[in-house]
mmCIF file of C-alpha atoms and ligand atoms in Angstrom:
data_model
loop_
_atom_site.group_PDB
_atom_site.id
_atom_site.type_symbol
_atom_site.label_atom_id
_atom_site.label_comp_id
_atom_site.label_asym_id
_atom_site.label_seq_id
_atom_site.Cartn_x
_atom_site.Cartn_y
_atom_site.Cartn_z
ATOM 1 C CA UNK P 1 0.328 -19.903 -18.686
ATOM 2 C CA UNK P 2 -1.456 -16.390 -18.694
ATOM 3 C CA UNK P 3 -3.851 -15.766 -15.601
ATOM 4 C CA UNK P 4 -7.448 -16.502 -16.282
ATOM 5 C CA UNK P 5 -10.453 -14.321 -14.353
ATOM 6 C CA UNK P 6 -13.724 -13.502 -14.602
ATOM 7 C CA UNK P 7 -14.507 -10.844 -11.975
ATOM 8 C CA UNK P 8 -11.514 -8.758 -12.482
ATOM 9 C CA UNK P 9 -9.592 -8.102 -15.548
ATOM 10 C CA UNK P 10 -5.409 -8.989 -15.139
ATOM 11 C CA UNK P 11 -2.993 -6.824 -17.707
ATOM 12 C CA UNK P 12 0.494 -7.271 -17.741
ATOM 13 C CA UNK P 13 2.321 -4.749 -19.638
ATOM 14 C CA UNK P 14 5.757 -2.873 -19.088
ATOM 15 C CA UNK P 15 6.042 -4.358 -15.673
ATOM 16 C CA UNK P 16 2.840 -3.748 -14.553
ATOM 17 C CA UNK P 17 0.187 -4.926 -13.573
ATOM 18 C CA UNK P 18 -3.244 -3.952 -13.571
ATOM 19 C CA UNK P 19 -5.951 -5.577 -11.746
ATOM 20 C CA UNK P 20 -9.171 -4.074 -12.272
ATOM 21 C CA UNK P 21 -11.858 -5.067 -10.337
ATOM 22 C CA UNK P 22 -14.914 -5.735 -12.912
ATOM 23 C CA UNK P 23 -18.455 -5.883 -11.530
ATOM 24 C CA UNK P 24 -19.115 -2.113 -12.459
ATOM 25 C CA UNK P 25 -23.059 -2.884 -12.319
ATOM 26 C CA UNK P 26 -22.840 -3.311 -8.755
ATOM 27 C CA UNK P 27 -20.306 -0.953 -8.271
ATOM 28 C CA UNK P 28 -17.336 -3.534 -8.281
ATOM 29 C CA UNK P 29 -18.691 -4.301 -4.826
ATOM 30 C CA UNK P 30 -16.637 -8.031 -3.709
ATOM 31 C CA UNK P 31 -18.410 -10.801 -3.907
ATOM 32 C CA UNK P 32 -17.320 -14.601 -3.454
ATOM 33 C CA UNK P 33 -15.384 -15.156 -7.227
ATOM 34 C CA UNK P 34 -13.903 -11.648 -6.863
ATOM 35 C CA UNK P 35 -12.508 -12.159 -3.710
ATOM 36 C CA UNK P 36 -11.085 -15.278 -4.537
ATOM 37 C CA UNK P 37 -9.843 -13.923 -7.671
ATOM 38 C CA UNK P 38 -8.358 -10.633 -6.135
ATOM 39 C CA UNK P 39 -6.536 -12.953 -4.020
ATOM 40 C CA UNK P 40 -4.772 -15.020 -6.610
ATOM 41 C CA UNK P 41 -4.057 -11.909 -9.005
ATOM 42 C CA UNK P 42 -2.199 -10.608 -6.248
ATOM 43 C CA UNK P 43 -0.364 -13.638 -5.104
ATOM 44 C CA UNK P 44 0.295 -13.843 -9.110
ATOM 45 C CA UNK P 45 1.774 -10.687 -9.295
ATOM 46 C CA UNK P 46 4.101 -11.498 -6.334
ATOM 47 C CA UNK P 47 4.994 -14.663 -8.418
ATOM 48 C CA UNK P 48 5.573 -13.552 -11.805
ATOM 49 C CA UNK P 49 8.834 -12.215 -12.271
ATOM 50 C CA UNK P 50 7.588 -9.377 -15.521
ATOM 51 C CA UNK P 51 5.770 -7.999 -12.767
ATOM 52 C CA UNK P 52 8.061 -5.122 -10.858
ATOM 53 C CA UNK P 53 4.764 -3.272 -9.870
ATOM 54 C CA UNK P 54 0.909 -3.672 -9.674
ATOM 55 C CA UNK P 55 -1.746 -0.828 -10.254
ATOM 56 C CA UNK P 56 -5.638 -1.797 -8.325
ATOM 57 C CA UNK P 57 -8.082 -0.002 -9.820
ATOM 58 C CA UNK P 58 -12.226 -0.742 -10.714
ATOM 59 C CA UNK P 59 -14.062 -0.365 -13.766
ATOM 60 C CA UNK P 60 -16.721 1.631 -14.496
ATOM 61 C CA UNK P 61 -18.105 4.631 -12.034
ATOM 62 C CA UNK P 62 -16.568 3.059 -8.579
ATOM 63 C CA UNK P 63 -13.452 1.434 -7.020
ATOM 64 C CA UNK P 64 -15.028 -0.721 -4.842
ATOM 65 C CA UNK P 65 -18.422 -0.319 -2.714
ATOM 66 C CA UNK P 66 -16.798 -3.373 0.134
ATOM 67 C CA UNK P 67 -18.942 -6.294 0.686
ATOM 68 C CA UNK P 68 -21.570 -7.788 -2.036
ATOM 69 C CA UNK P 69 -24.589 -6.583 0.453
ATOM 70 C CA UNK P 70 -26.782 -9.046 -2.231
ATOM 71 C CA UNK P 71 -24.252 -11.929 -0.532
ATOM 72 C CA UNK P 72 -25.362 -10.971 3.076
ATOM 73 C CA UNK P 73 -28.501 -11.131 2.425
ATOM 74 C CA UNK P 74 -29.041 -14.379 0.671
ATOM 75 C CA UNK P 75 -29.876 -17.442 2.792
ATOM 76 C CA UNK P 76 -27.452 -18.893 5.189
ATOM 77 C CA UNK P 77 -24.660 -16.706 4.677
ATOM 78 C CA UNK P 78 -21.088 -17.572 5.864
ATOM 79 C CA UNK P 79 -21.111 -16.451 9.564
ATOM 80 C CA UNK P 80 -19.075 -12.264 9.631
ATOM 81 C CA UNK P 81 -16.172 -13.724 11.452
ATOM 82 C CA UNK P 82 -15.087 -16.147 9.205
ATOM 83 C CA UNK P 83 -16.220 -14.522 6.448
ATOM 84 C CA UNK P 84 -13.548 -11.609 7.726
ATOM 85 C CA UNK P 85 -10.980 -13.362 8.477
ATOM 86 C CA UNK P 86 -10.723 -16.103 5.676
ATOM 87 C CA UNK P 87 -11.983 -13.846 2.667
ATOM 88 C CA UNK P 88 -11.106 -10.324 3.378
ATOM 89 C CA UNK P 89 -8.014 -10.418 6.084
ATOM 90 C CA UNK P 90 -5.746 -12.321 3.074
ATOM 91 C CA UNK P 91 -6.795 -9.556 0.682
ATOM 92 C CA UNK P 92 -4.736 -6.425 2.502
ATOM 93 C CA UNK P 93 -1.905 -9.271 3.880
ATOM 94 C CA UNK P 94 -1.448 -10.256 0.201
ATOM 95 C CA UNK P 95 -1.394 -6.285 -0.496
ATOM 96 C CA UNK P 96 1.316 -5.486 2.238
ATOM 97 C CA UNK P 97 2.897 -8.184 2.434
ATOM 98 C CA UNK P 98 3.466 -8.087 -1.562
ATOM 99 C CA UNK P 99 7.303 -7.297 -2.415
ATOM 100 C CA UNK P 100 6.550 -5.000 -5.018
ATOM 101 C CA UNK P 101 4.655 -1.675 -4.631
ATOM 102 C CA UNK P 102 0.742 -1.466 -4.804
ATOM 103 C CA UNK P 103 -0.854 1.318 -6.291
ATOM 104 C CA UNK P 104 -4.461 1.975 -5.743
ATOM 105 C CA UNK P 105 -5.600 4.343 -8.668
ATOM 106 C CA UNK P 106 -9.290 5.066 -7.116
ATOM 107 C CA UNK P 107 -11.775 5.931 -10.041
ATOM 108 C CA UNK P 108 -15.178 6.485 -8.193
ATOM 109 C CA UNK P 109 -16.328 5.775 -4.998
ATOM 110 C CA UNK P 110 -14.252 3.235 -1.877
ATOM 111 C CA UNK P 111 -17.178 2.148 0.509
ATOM 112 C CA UNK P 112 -16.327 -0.443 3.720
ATOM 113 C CA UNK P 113 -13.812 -2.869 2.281
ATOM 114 C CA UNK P 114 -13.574 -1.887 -0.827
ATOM 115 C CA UNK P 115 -12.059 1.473 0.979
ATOM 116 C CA UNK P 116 -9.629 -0.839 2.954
ATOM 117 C CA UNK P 117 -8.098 -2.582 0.876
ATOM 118 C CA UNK P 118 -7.040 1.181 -0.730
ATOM 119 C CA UNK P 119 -5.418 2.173 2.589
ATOM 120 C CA UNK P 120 -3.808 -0.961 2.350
ATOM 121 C CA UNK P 121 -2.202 -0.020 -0.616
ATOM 122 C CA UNK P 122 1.836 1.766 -0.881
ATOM 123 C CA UNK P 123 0.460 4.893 -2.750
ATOM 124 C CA UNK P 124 -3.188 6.273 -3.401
ATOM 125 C CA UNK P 125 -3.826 8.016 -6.901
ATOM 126 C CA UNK P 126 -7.118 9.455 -6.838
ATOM 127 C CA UNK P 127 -9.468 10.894 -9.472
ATOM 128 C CA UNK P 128 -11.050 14.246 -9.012
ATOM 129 C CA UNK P 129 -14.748 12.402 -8.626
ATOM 130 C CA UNK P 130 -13.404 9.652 -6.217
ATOM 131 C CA UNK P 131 -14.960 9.800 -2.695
ATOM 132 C CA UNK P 132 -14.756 8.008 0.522
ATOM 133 C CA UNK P 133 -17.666 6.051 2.399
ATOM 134 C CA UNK P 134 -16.290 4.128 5.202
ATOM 135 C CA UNK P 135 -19.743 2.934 5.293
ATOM 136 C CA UNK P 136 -19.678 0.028 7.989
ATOM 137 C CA UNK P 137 -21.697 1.693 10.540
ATOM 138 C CA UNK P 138 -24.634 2.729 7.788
ATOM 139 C CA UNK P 139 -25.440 -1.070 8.366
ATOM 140 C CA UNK P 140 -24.532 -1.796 11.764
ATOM 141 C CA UNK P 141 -21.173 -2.847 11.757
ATOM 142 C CA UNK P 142 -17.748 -2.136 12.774
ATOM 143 C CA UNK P 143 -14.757 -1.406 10.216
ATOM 144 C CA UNK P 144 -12.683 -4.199 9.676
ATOM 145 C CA UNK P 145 -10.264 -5.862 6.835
ATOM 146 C CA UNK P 146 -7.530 -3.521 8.746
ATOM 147 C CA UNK P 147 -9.235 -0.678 8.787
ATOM 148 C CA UNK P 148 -8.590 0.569 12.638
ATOM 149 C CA UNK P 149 -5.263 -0.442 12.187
ATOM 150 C CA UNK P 150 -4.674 1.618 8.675
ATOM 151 C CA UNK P 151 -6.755 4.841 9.391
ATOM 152 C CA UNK P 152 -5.133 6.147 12.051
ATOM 153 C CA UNK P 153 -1.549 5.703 10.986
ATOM 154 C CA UNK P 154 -2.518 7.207 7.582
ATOM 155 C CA UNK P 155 -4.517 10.343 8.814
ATOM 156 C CA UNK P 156 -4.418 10.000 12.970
ATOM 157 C CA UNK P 157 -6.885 8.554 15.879
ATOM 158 C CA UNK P 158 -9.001 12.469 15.626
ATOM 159 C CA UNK P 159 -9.575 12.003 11.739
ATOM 160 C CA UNK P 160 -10.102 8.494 12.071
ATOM 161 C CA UNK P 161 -12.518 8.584 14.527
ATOM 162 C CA UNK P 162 -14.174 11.151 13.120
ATOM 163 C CA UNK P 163 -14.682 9.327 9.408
ATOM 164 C CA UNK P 164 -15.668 6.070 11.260
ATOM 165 C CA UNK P 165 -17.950 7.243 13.837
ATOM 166 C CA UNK P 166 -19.863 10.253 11.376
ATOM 167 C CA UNK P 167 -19.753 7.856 8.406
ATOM 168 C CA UNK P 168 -19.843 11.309 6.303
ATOM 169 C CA UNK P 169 -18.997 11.012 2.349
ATOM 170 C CA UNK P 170 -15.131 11.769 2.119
ATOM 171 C CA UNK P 171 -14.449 13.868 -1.223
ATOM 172 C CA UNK P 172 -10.724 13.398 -3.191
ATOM 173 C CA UNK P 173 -10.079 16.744 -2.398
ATOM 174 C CA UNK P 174 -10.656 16.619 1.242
ATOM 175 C CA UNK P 175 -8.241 13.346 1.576
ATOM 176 C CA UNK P 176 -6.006 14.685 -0.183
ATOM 177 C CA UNK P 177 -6.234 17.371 2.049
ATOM 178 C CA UNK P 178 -5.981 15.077 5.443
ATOM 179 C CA UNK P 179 -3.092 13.293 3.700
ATOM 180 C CA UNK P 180 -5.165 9.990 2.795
ATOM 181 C CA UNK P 181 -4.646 9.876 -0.721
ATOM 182 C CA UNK P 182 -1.494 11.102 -2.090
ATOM 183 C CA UNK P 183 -2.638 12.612 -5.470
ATOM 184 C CA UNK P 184 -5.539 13.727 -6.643
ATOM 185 C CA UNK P 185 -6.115 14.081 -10.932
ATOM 186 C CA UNK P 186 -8.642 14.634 -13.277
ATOM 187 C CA UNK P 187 -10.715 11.564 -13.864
ATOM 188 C CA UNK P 188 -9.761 11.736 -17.750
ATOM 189 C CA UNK P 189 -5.465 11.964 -16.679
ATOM 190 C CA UNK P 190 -5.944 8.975 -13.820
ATOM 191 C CA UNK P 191 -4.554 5.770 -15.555
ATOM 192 C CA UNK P 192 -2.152 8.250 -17.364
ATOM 193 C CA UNK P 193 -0.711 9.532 -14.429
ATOM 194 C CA UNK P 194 -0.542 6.585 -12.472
ATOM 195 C CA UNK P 195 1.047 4.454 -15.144
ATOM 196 C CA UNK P 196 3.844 7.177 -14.724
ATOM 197 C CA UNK P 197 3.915 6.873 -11.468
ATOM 198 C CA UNK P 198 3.919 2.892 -11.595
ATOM 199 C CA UNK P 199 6.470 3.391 -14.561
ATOM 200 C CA UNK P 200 9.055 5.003 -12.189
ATOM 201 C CA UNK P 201 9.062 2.477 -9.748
ATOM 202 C CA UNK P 202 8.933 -0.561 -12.057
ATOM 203 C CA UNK P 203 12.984 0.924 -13.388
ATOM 204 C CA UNK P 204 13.261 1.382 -9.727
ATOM 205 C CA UNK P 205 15.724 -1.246 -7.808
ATOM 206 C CA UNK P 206 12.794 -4.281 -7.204
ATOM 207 C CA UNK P 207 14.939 -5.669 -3.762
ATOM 208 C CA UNK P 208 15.274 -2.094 -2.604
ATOM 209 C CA UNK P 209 11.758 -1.268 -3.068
ATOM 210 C CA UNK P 210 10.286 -4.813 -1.754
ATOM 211 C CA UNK P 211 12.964 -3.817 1.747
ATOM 212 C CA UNK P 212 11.624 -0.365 2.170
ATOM 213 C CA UNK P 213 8.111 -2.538 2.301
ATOM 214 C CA UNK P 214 9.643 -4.535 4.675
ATOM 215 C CA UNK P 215 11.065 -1.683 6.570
ATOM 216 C CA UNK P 216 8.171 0.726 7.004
ATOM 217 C CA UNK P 217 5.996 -2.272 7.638
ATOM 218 C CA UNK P 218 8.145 -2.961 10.549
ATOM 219 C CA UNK P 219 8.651 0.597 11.750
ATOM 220 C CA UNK P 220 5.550 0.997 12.485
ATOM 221 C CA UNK P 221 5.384 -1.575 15.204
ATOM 222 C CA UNK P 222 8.949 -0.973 16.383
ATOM 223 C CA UNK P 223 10.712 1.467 18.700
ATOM 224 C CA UNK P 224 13.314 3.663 17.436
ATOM 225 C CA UNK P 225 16.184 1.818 18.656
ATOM 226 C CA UNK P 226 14.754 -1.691 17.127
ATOM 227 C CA UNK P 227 14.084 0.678 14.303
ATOM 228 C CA UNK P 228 17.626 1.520 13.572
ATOM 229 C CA UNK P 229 19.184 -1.459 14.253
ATOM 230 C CA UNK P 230 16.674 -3.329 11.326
ATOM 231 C CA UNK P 231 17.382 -0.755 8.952
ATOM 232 C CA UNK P 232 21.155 -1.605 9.284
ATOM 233 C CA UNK P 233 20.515 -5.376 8.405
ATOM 234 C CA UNK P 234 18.142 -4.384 5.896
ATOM 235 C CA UNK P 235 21.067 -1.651 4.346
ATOM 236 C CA UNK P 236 23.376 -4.915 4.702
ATOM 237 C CA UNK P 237 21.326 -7.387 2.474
ATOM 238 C CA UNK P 238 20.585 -4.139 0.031
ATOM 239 C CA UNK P 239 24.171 -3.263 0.085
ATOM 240 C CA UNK P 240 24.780 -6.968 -1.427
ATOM 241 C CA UNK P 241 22.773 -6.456 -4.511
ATOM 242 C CA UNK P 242 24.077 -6.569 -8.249
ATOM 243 C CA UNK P 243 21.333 -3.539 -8.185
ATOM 244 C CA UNK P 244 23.516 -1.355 -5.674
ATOM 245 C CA UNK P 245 26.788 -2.367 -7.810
ATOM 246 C CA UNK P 246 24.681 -0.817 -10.551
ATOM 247 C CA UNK P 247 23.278 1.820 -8.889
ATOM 248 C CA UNK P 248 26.960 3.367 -7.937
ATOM 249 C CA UNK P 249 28.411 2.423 -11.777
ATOM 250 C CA UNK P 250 25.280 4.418 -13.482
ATOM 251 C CA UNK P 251 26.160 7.429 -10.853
ATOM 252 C CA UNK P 252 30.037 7.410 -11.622
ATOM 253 C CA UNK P 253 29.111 6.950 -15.132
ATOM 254 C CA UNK P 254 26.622 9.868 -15.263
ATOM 255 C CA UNK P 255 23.768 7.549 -16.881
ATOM 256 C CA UNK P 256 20.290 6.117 -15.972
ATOM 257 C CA UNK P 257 20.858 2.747 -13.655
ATOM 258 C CA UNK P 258 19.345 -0.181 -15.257
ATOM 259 C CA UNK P 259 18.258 -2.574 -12.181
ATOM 260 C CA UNK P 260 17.752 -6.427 -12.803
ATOM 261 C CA UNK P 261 16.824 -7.223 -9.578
ATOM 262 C CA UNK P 262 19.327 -9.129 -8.988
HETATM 263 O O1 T3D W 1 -19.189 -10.196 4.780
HETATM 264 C C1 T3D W 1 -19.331 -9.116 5.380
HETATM 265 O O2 T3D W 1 -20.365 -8.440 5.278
HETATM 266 C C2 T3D W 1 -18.254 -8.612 6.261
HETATM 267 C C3 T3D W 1 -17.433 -7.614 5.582
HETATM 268 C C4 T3D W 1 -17.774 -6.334 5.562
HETATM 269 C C5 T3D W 1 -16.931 -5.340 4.903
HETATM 270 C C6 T3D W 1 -17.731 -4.281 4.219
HETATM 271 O O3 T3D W 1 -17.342 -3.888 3.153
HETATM 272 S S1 T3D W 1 -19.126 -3.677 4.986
HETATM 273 C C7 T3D W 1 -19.643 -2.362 3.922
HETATM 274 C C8 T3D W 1 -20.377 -2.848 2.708
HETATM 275 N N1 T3D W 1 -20.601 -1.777 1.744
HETATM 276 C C9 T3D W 1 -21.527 -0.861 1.917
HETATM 277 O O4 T3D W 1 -22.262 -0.811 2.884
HETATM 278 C C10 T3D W 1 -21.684 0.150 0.783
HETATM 279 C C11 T3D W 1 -23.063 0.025 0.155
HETATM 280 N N2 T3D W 1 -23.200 0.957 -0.952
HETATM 281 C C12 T3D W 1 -23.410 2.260 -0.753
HETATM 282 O O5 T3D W 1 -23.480 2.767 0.338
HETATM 283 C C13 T3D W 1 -23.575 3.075 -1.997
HETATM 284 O O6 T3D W 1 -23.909 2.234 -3.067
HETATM 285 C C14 T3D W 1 -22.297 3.882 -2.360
HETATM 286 C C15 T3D W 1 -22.076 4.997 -1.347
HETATM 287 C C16 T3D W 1 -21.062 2.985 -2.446
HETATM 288 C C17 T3D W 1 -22.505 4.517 -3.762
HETATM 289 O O7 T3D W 1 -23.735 5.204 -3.784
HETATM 290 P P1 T3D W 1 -24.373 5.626 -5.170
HETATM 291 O O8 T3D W 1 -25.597 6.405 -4.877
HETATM 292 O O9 T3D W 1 -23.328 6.270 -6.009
HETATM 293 O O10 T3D W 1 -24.747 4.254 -5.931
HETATM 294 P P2 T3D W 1 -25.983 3.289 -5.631
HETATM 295 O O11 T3D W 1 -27.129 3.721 -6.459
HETATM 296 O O12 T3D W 1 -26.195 3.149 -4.183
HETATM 297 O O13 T3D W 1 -25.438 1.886 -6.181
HETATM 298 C C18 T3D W 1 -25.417 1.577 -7.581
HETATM 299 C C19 T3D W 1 -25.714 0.102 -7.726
HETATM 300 O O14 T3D W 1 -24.685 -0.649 -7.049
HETATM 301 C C20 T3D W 1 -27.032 -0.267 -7.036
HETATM 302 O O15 T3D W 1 -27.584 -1.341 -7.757
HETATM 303 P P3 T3D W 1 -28.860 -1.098 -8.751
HETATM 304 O O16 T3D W 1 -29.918 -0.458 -7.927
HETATM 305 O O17 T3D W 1 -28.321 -0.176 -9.817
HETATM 306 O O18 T3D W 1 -29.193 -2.461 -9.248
HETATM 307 C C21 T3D W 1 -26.563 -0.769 -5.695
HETATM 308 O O19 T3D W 1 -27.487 -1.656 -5.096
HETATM 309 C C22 T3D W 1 -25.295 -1.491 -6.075
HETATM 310 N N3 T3D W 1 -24.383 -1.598 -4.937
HETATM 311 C C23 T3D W 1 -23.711 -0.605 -4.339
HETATM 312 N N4 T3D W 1 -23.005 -1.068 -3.325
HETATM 313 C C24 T3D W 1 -23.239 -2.394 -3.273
HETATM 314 C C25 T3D W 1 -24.129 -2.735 -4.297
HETATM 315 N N5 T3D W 1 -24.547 -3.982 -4.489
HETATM 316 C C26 T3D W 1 -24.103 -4.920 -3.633
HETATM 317 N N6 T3D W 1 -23.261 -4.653 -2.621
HETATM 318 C C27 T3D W 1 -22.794 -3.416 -2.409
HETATM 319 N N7 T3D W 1 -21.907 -3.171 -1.415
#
């Protein structure tokens, strides 16, 4: 039975899919449905087996502008720490810990969150009008849903610190620049060129692609030696596939590999 959501809009087409986060009047800004929503779009995609890669993008003028500040500032609201941990810490696990490739394609504006769970993402597509606000301190708090983790290893503890601590507007250009986002397009080309982009990987070998997840995931927290020795078991499970088998035939037969993921 198809996915059903109200929030955020789920399109399954050639492999991929598209989750676009819809609350564009309040700049797609994540409030308790879309959360929960996000959540099980994602956890969809890693289920459904038509899905080879997924594409996170917003409607409207913005990505995502992080926490619904309307939420925070009803009556009783859930206490930050739980709210962290049990609403927003699942959303970037489900994103890296997906076995298929994540694409942010950032349309407008990534504020607090809504800017993490981008870095959380494999690749970062971003339009020419698409900015940065890592806008936790504006309202006294610290950056969180993996943000001190993600920052620096994208762009490095000086830029890091720098975007956190001077909470200045980052422009496409500039993290494209500082190596943040990996392409930058006109506004009008940006679900063109990612769908390319998401395209490539979905003919792409789906258990080699899901292990070189697994593999950077756990290069980052590794040493070189523990490094090399878990790409070799990784290259051993990889080796096994009916993909690799394919891979080699469509290279001696001078033709395009088609991978089943088996
Ligand atoms: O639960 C927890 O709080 C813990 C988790 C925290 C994680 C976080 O994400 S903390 C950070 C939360 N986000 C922000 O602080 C960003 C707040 N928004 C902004 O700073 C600005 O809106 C932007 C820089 C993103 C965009 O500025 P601009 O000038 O392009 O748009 P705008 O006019 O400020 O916003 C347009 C509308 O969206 C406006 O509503 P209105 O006046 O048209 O009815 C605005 O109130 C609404 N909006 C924008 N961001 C949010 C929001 N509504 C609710 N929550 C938002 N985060």
């Amino acid at each position: 039975m198809a996915a059903v959501f109200s929030a955020l809009r789920w399109d399954v087409e050639a492999g991929i899919a598209t989750i676009t986060l819809d609350r564009p009047g309040s700049l797609n800004s994540l409030e308790a449905s879309l959360k929960s929503e996000l959540l099980a779009a994602l956890r969809e995609a890693g289920r459904d087996p038509a899905v080879r890669v997924v594409i996170l993008t917003g409607a409207g003028r913005a990505f995502c502008a992080g926490q619904d500040l309307t939420e925070r500032l009803a009556p009783d609201p859930a206490p930050l720490d739980v709210e962290v941990r049990e609403r927003f810490n699942p959303l970037v696990m489900a994103i890296r810990f997906l076995d298929k490739p994540v694409i942010a394609a950032i349309n407008g504006v990534a504020a607090g969150a809504g800017a993490s769970l981008a870095f959380a993402c494999d690749l970062r597509i971003a339009a020419e009008e698409a900015s940065f606000v890592l806008a936790f301190g504006r309202i006294g708090l610290v950056p969180d849903t993996g943000m001190t983790w993600l920052l620096p290893r994208l762009v490095g503890l000086g830029r890091a610190s720098e975007l956190l601590l001077l909470v200045d507007p980052l422009p496409a250009a500039d993290a494209f620049r500082i190596g943040l986002v990996n392409r930058v397009v006109p506004g009008d080309e940006l679900a063109a060129q990612t769908r390319r982009i998401a395209l490539n990987l979905a003919a792409g070998a789906p258990q080699a692609l899901a292990l070189t997840k697994r593999a950077l995931r756990h290069a980052l927290e590794s040493g070189f030696e523990a490094t090399l020795d878990y790409e070799a078991s990784l290259q051993g499970i990889a080796g096994r596939t009916a993909d690799h088998a394919e891979g080699l035939a469509a290279f001696a037969g001078k033709r395009r590999p088609r991978f089943s993921g088996s």
